């Protein structure tokens, strides 16, 4: 079982999009049971709120459905996850402040797994939800490929093939 947490600022746009997209990729590969997938905000500003409707509509346009209730990440959540995938450098900074600089090896920007490491710009400010979707999808897809290649033993894959 691999525990993956996606993190953004508010937990109503980017990280719930990442949670649902990555869940879909895991399902498509028959690996849903190999993961515990969640998402959090570094802030409590949207605590208890649903996915922001423009983010939900963008997901639905791409055939991805699901619900999420925003919650702020705690140190315990950092400890309990194997991978903490943040959307931008600000999220990384905020998380390292929460941990006092610890656990840096498992806190990574989602798009650092792509050929073009970059932040996922916040659509709350840019209003470009489609661009956020594309960047998040790219990051999730490349992260899944990384796991399948580098952590194949976790999935019980026969390495001879
Ligand atoms: P997110 O976007 O971090 O992608 O969920 C935001 C949502 C809400 C706020 C900021 C960013 N806010 O300030 O309320």
Coordinates of C-alpha atoms and ligand atoms in Angstrom, one line a residue:
X1 CA 0.0 0.0 0.0
X2 CA 1.3 3.4 -1.0
X3 CA 0.0 6.4 0.9
X4 CA -0.2 9.5 -1.3
X5 CA -1.4 13.0 -0.2
X6 CA -1.8 15.9 -2.6
X7 CA -1.5 19.4 -1.1
X8 CA -2.3 22.9 -2.2
X9 CA -3.3 26.1 -0.4
X10 CA -7.1 25.9 0.0
X11 CA -7.8 22.2 -0.8
X12 CA -10.8 23.2 -3.0
X13 CA -9.1 23.5 -6.5
X14 CA -5.8 21.9 -7.3
X15 CA -5.2 19.2 -4.7
X16 CA -8.7 17.6 -4.9
X17 CA -8.4 17.7 -8.7
X18 CA -5.1 15.8 -8.3
X19 CA -6.7 13.3 -5.8
X20 CA -9.5 12.5 -8.2
X21 CA -7.3 12.4 -11.3
X22 CA -4.7 10.1 -9.6
X23 CA -7.5 7.9 -8.2
X24 CA -8.8 7.5 -11.8
X25 CA -5.3 6.6 -13.1
X26 CA -4.9 4.0 -10.4
X27 CA -8.4 2.5 -11.2
X28 CA -7.6 2.4 -14.9
X29 CA -4.5 0.3 -14.1
X30 CA -6.3 -2.0 -11.7
X31 CA -4.3 -0.5 -8.8
X32 CA -7.0 1.2 -6.8
X33 CA -6.4 -1.2 -3.8
X34 CA -2.6 -0.5 -3.9
X35 CA -3.1 3.2 -2.9
X36 CA -4.5 5.3 -0.1
X37 CA -5.0 8.7 -1.8
X38 CA -6.0 11.9 -0.1
X39 CA -5.6 15.7 -0.3
X40 CA -5.2 18.6 2.0
X41 CA -4.7 22.4 2.2
X42 CA -1.8 24.1 3.9
X43 CA -4.3 26.7 5.1
X44 CA -7.7 26.3 6.9
X45 CA -9.3 29.0 4.8
X46 CA -11.6 26.6 3.0
X47 CA -12.0 24.0 5.8
X48 CA -15.2 22.0 5.4
X49 CA -16.0 23.4 1.9
X50 CA -16.6 21.3 -1.3
X51 CA -14.6 21.3 -4.4
X52 CA -14.8 24.7 -6.0
X53 CA -17.5 24.4 -8.7
X54 CA -15.3 25.5 -11.7
X55 CA -12.8 22.9 -10.7
X56 CA -15.5 20.3 -10.4
X57 CA -16.9 21.2 -13.8
X58 CA -13.5 21.0 -15.4
X59 CA -13.0 17.5 -13.9
X60 CA -16.5 16.4 -15.1
X61 CA -15.7 17.7 -18.6
X62 CA -12.9 15.1 -18.6
X63 CA -15.1 12.3 -17.2
X64 CA -13.8 12.5 -13.7
X65 CA -16.4 12.6 -10.9
X66 CA -16.1 12.6 -7.1
X67 CA -16.5 14.6 -3.9
X68 CA -14.1 16.1 -1.4
X69 CA -14.4 18.2 1.8
X70 CA -11.5 20.6 2.4
X71 CA -9.3 20.0 5.4
X72 CA -6.0 21.5 6.6
X73 CA -2.9 19.2 6.8
X74 CA -1.3 18.4 10.1
X75 CA 2.1 17.0 11.0
X76 CA 0.4 13.6 11.6
X77 CA -0.8 13.6 8.0
X78 CA 2.8 14.3 6.8
X79 CA 4.1 11.4 9.0
X80 CA 1.4 9.0 7.8
X81 CA 2.0 9.5 4.0
X82 CA 4.8 8.1 1.8
X83 CA 4.5 10.8 -0.8
X84 CA 3.3 14.4 -0.2
X85 CA 2.9 16.0 -3.6
X86 CA 2.5 19.8 -3.5
X87 CA 1.4 22.1 -6.3
X88 CA 3.8 24.9 -6.0
X89 CA 6.9 26.3 -4.2
X90 CA 4.7 28.2 -1.8
X91 CA 3.1 24.9 -0.6
X92 CA 6.5 23.4 -0.2
X93 CA 7.7 26.3 1.9
X94 CA 4.6 26.2 4.1
X95 CA 4.9 22.4 4.6
X96 CA 8.5 22.6 5.6
X97 CA 7.6 25.3 8.1
X98 CA 5.0 22.9 9.5
X99 CA 7.5 20.1 9.8
X100 CA 10.4 22.3 11.0
X101 CA 12.3 21.2 7.9
X102 CA 11.8 17.5 8.5
X103 CA 10.4 15.0 6.0
X104 CA 11.8 17.0 3.1
X105 CA 12.6 13.8 1.2
X106 CA 9.0 12.9 0.8
X107 CA 7.6 16.3 0.1
X108 CA 7.9 17.1 -3.6
X109 CA 6.3 19.3 -6.3
X110 CA 3.9 17.2 -8.3
X111 CA 5.3 18.4 -11.7
X112 CA 8.9 17.5 -10.6
X113 CA 8.1 14.0 -12.0
X114 CA 7.6 15.5 -15.5
X115 CA 10.1 16.4 -18.2
X116 CA 9.2 20.0 -17.5
X117 CA 9.4 20.6 -13.7
X118 CA 7.1 23.5 -12.8
X119 CA 4.5 24.8 -10.4
X120 CA 0.8 24.2 -11.0
X121 CA -0.5 27.8 -11.2
X122 CA -3.4 28.4 -8.8
X123 CA -6.6 28.7 -10.9
X124 CA -8.2 30.5 -7.9
X125 CA -6.2 33.4 -9.2
X126 CA -5.5 32.6 -12.9
X127 CA -9.1 31.4 -13.5
X128 CA -7.5 29.0 -16.0
X129 CA -8.9 25.7 -14.7
X130 CA -8.2 23.8 -17.9
X131 CA -4.5 24.7 -17.7
X132 CA -4.5 23.5 -14.1
X133 CA -6.2 20.3 -15.1
X134 CA -3.6 19.7 -17.9
X135 CA -0.6 20.3 -15.6
X136 CA -2.1 18.2 -12.8
X137 CA -2.9 15.3 -15.2
X138 CA 0.7 15.5 -16.6
X139 CA 2.1 15.4 -13.1
X140 CA -0.1 12.5 -11.9
X141 CA 0.6 10.5 -15.0
X142 CA 4.4 10.9 -14.7
X143 CA 4.2 10.2 -11.0
X144 CA 2.3 6.9 -11.8
X145 CA 4.9 6.0 -14.4
X146 CA 7.7 6.7 -11.9
X147 CA 6.1 4.4 -9.4
X148 CA 5.4 1.6 -11.9
X149 CA 9.1 1.8 -13.0
X150 CA 10.9 2.4 -9.7
X151 CA 8.5 0.8 -7.1
X152 CA 7.2 -2.1 -9.2
X153 CA 7.8 -4.5 -6.3
X154 CA 5.0 -2.8 -4.3
X155 CA 2.5 -3.8 -6.9
X156 CA 3.7 -7.4 -7.1
X157 CA 4.8 -7.0 -10.7
X158 CA 7.1 -9.6 -12.1
X159 CA 10.2 -7.7 -12.8
X160 CA 11.3 -10.1 -15.5
X161 CA 8.6 -8.7 -17.9
Ligands
LIG1 P1 -6.3 25.8 -4.2 O1 -6.9 27.3 -4.6 O2 -5.1 26.1 -3.3 O3 -5.9 25.3 -5.5 O4 -7.4 25.1 -3.5 C1 -7.3 28.3 -3.6 C2 -8.6 28.2 -3.1 C3 -9.0 29.2 -2.2 C4 -8.1 30.1 -1.8 C5 -6.8 30.2 -2.3 C6 -6.4 29.2 -3.2 N1 -8.5 31.1 -0.8 O5 -7.7 32.1 -0.6 O6 -9.6 31.0 -0.3

